[in-house]
Amino acid sequence: MAPLLLAGLLSSISSLGGDAGVIGRAPLRPREERGEIPEEARIADYQLEVSLDAERHELRGAVTVTWRNRGREAVSSLPFHLYMNAFRGEQTAWMRESRGAHRGVSQSGESPWGYIDVQTARLADSGEALRWTFGDDPTLMTVLLPRPIAPGEQVAVALEFLTKLPRVFARTGHAGDFHMVGQWYPKIGVLDPERGWQAHVFTLNSEFFADFGDYDVSIEVPQRFVVGASGALVAEEALGEGRRRLRYRAEMVHDFVWAADPRFVERLVEWRGVLLRQLIFPERVGDAQAHFDAAIATLESMDARFGAYPWSTLTIIHVPEDAGGAGGMEYPTLFTTSDIAERSLWWAIFGLDERISGILTTVHELGHQYFQGLLASDEHREPWLDEGMNTFANGMVFADWHGPSAWVARLGGQAISEPELVRLSLLRGADLDPVASPADAFLEVTGGYGVTVYRKTAAIMHTLRALAGADAFDEALRAYALRWRFRHPRGEDLEDALIEGLGATLTFPSGSAAGPVHMDVARFLEQALRSVDVLDFGISRVENRRRIGDAGWRVDEEGDLVETPRPETWPKLTALADAEIEGVVVVERRGAMRLPVELEVEDVHGEAQRLTWDGQDRYRVFVFPGRRLRRAELDPDHKLVLEPRRLDNLRYATDQPAPKGLTEPLGEAAEAIALAVLAGVAL
Amino acid sequence: MRALGRVLRAPGLWLGLAALHVVLAKVLAAPVVASLGAALQPYHFSDRGALVPALAELLVAQPPVVVAFATAWIASALLGGLLQLVLAGGIIRRLAGPASIAEMAAESARYVPRFAALALYGWVPRAVVLGLVLADPLEIGATPRLVIGGLGLAICAHALELARARAVLCGGGAYHPRALVGAFSAVFSAPRRSLGAVLLWSAAAGLAVAAVAVVSRGLGYGWVIWAARLIAALGVGLQLWRIAVAVAAATGDRRV
Ligand SMILES: [Zn+2]
């Protein structure tokens, strides 16, 4: 693709190094490129000053939060998230659920804990001291205001804090000189005009939810550290004694993170006025271009599908091997990725290739710039809106990048696509909790979170897209993305946008005299998102049988009883002409999910016929007079990504020879390997 | 090339052994085919280009299918080892000169117990090589370990072959471990000949890897099994050549 070639060229001039061309950018792309940003979206501005003690892995910081009351009622207290306190000890809600492990990475070391200690709280203007209280969990604190803040008014609160970074295992923390500084400062909750304050105790699966605002952040670090941060670097000064201060500005974002490590190597590339900055370790520097290619392909795809990427910077952080828990996480204008698996000679010999390690991580985490960075849904209340919709968008990115049959893993001529991977993952654990459940409804012991929230959501969207037609679906989703950027969409907002864009009812030709088949989009979404019903169709019978003839007694035109003799034995099916035969297909709905499904029957002459069954009843019998059937297949175009079990979708007529489509090639593969082993060991 | 000449003068042996391998592999894979067929019943699958997702779905629904695959391959290895024991006497006799099938069979049967003892002793140096390669005390990295491991196993194989050939052609007790120790000293005292045997062993091992690579690269295509059979036939030829090197050496020893 042309943009990728361009990226390659641009990256070759990126060795300008240092901060040349980096300092002083406006944090947002020009208005004509990024579009308007509604003023009412700006609710919480942060001014932060922080100093890193790289030996003790501690941050001393001060924050002034300016918060605007855009609600309908006066507010007399402000809830603040103290996310870092999740790692304070075993008794926090987060640690109780996680048991000290996150995505397969376990807490390690003698003192792995981290915390945030708020030391002072004052009104920024008057300096008046403020009181604060805690509930059951230390991740949530409430600052009490001396007087209520009326709707339309604003308040500025200044807090001083000390943050001790944990040994990294879950997103944030340190590993040697590597510092991933996320969830590090007190963050105000979100005031929902209808639901009131949205500020949840930080639990294992709940990620984050915050209002948009501008961030002005000064970071003081030892001179030798290379820093990557959200937003744009606007100033840098040496402080003496081996330390320096970096000042960043980020606009219309809902979080600010930074990472620092002396070993970081910087790579830069520009994409349509957006500066992509990659901080990578020297031993992995050869992978930088592959990550840039993936990032640019993602930006190309998502910018076209979901509206302009609004910010002028994007920073990709690599994490060292002993800090894997920090990898694969999204923050505004910054994300951490993971390493691309090393290719050995054996990969080439056996024809193995993949785009999952590293590449999919970059595609996924960058995708979050839209699904949550821009469409800032509540990750605690509705995690499917960001993780699931983003997973769906990842599949679209691969299709836009490598074509509709893009693979994510390949073994010789056999390949698997991203939607296919999504579909297969539904085989286990996707039917325990509804998709539209809050994050803390998913228990770690069931293992259902990832498959339900990420994959089942994506499968629902792929399925709806295939049924409704790609163009209509893409247009509806684009309308949703444009309407809700810089806002907090809820599940029902997405559903409304889909129903509005696709129409309340989808109509399919039945392919028979029965008239068209209808599908209620709202009902589909309701069942797919809020029930644990599984989509599974199967063919329970395909057979050819003799049509009913006129043997026996009947009344003829004259009113006389006449007999047509019955042969001693009915002729064999093979002896009958096609006109004397009828094909019969019985299709079954084996799961509780109801959805129209296509059925394709093919007769012995190779003539195919497509029908649509509405999938409402438990089963349906289709009869084809005068046709000798060879086979019948449900969902022949593989539209129903939501159907994990597809092997029962194809069946040959009982009297017809069937291909050994699976047993033959796999049996021969088993035989060939047995032969290799035998000949290799024998003699 | 004297050794190769011995193989080429016994085309029946080569072809017969290759055919035996092909048949045995077919038999070994039959339970896999049956288990796949049973797991899929009464449904069908027609898209040979999408075997991986279909197999994944099948394995989640019917995990015992994995056991069928694993059993077939483990049985192949065991059977391969057994064949080595059972056929070696006859093969050595035939490579040493013309022999009828009956003579070969008799020779094979005669040497089974002796070769079983030799095979047992042969596992001692092999275990040392494998242990060193796996433990990697010098931390030399994957590729050098592969090369050194291959070299070690090849030398062990050649020594074992030499001990067998000497037992059949020169007489002498193969029950005592010193038969193998003597073969090892012969391996190191004729480095050029041994290098040839090592190269042949490596080529045969390379062919086995190539057969697996053909399967993974060509999965779903009908030519895979025929390519694998061709490679296996070549592999059998190389193995015979390797044995012929030992036979030539043993015959030479007798002359001296
Ligand atoms: Zn994600």
JSON list of N, CA, C and O and ligand atoms in Angstrom, two decimals, chain A residues 364 368 387 454, ligand 1:
[
{"chain": "A", "resi": 364, "resn": "HIS", "atom": "N", "xyz": [-4.35, -3.44, 18.00]},
{"chain": "A", "resi": 364, "resn": "HIS", "atom": "CA", "xyz": [-5.39, -3.39, 19.03]},
{"chain": "A", "resi": 364, "resn": "HIS", "atom": "C", "xyz": [-5.24, -2.16, 19.93]},
{"chain": "A", "resi": 364, "resn": "HIS", "atom": "O", "xyz": [-6.19, -1.40, 20.13]},
{"chain": "A", "resi": 368, "resn": "HIS", "atom": "N", "xyz": [-7.66, 1.46, 20.34]},
{"chain": "A", "resi": 368, "resn": "HIS", "atom": "CA", "xyz": [-8.28, 2.07, 21.53]},
{"chain": "A", "resi": 368, "resn": "HIS", "atom": "C", "xyz": [-8.23, 3.60, 21.49]},
{"chain": "A", "resi": 368, "resn": "HIS", "atom": "O", "xyz": [-8.92, 4.25, 22.27]},
{"chain": "A", "resi": 387, "resn": "GLU", "atom": "N", "xyz": [-13.50, -2.58, 24.53]},
{"chain": "A", "resi": 387, "resn": "GLU", "atom": "CA", "xyz": [-12.70, -3.76, 24.17]},
{"chain": "A", "resi": 387, "resn": "GLU", "atom": "C", "xyz": [-13.33, -4.53, 23.00]},
{"chain": "A", "resi": 387, "resn": "GLU", "atom": "O", "xyz": [-12.64, -4.97, 22.09]},
{"chain": "A", "resi": 454, "resn": "TYR", "atom": "N", "xyz": [-14.43, -9.14, 24.65]},
{"chain": "A", "resi": 454, "resn": "TYR", "atom": "CA", "xyz": [-13.66, -8.83, 23.44]},
{"chain": "A", "resi": 454, "resn": "TYR", "atom": "C", "xyz": [-14.26, -9.56, 22.23]},
{"chain": "A", "resi": 454, "resn": "TYR", "atom": "O", "xyz": [-14.65, -8.96, 21.25]},
{"chain": "C", "resi": 1, "resn": "ZN", "atom": "ZN", "xyz": [-7.99, -3.67, 24.62]}
]
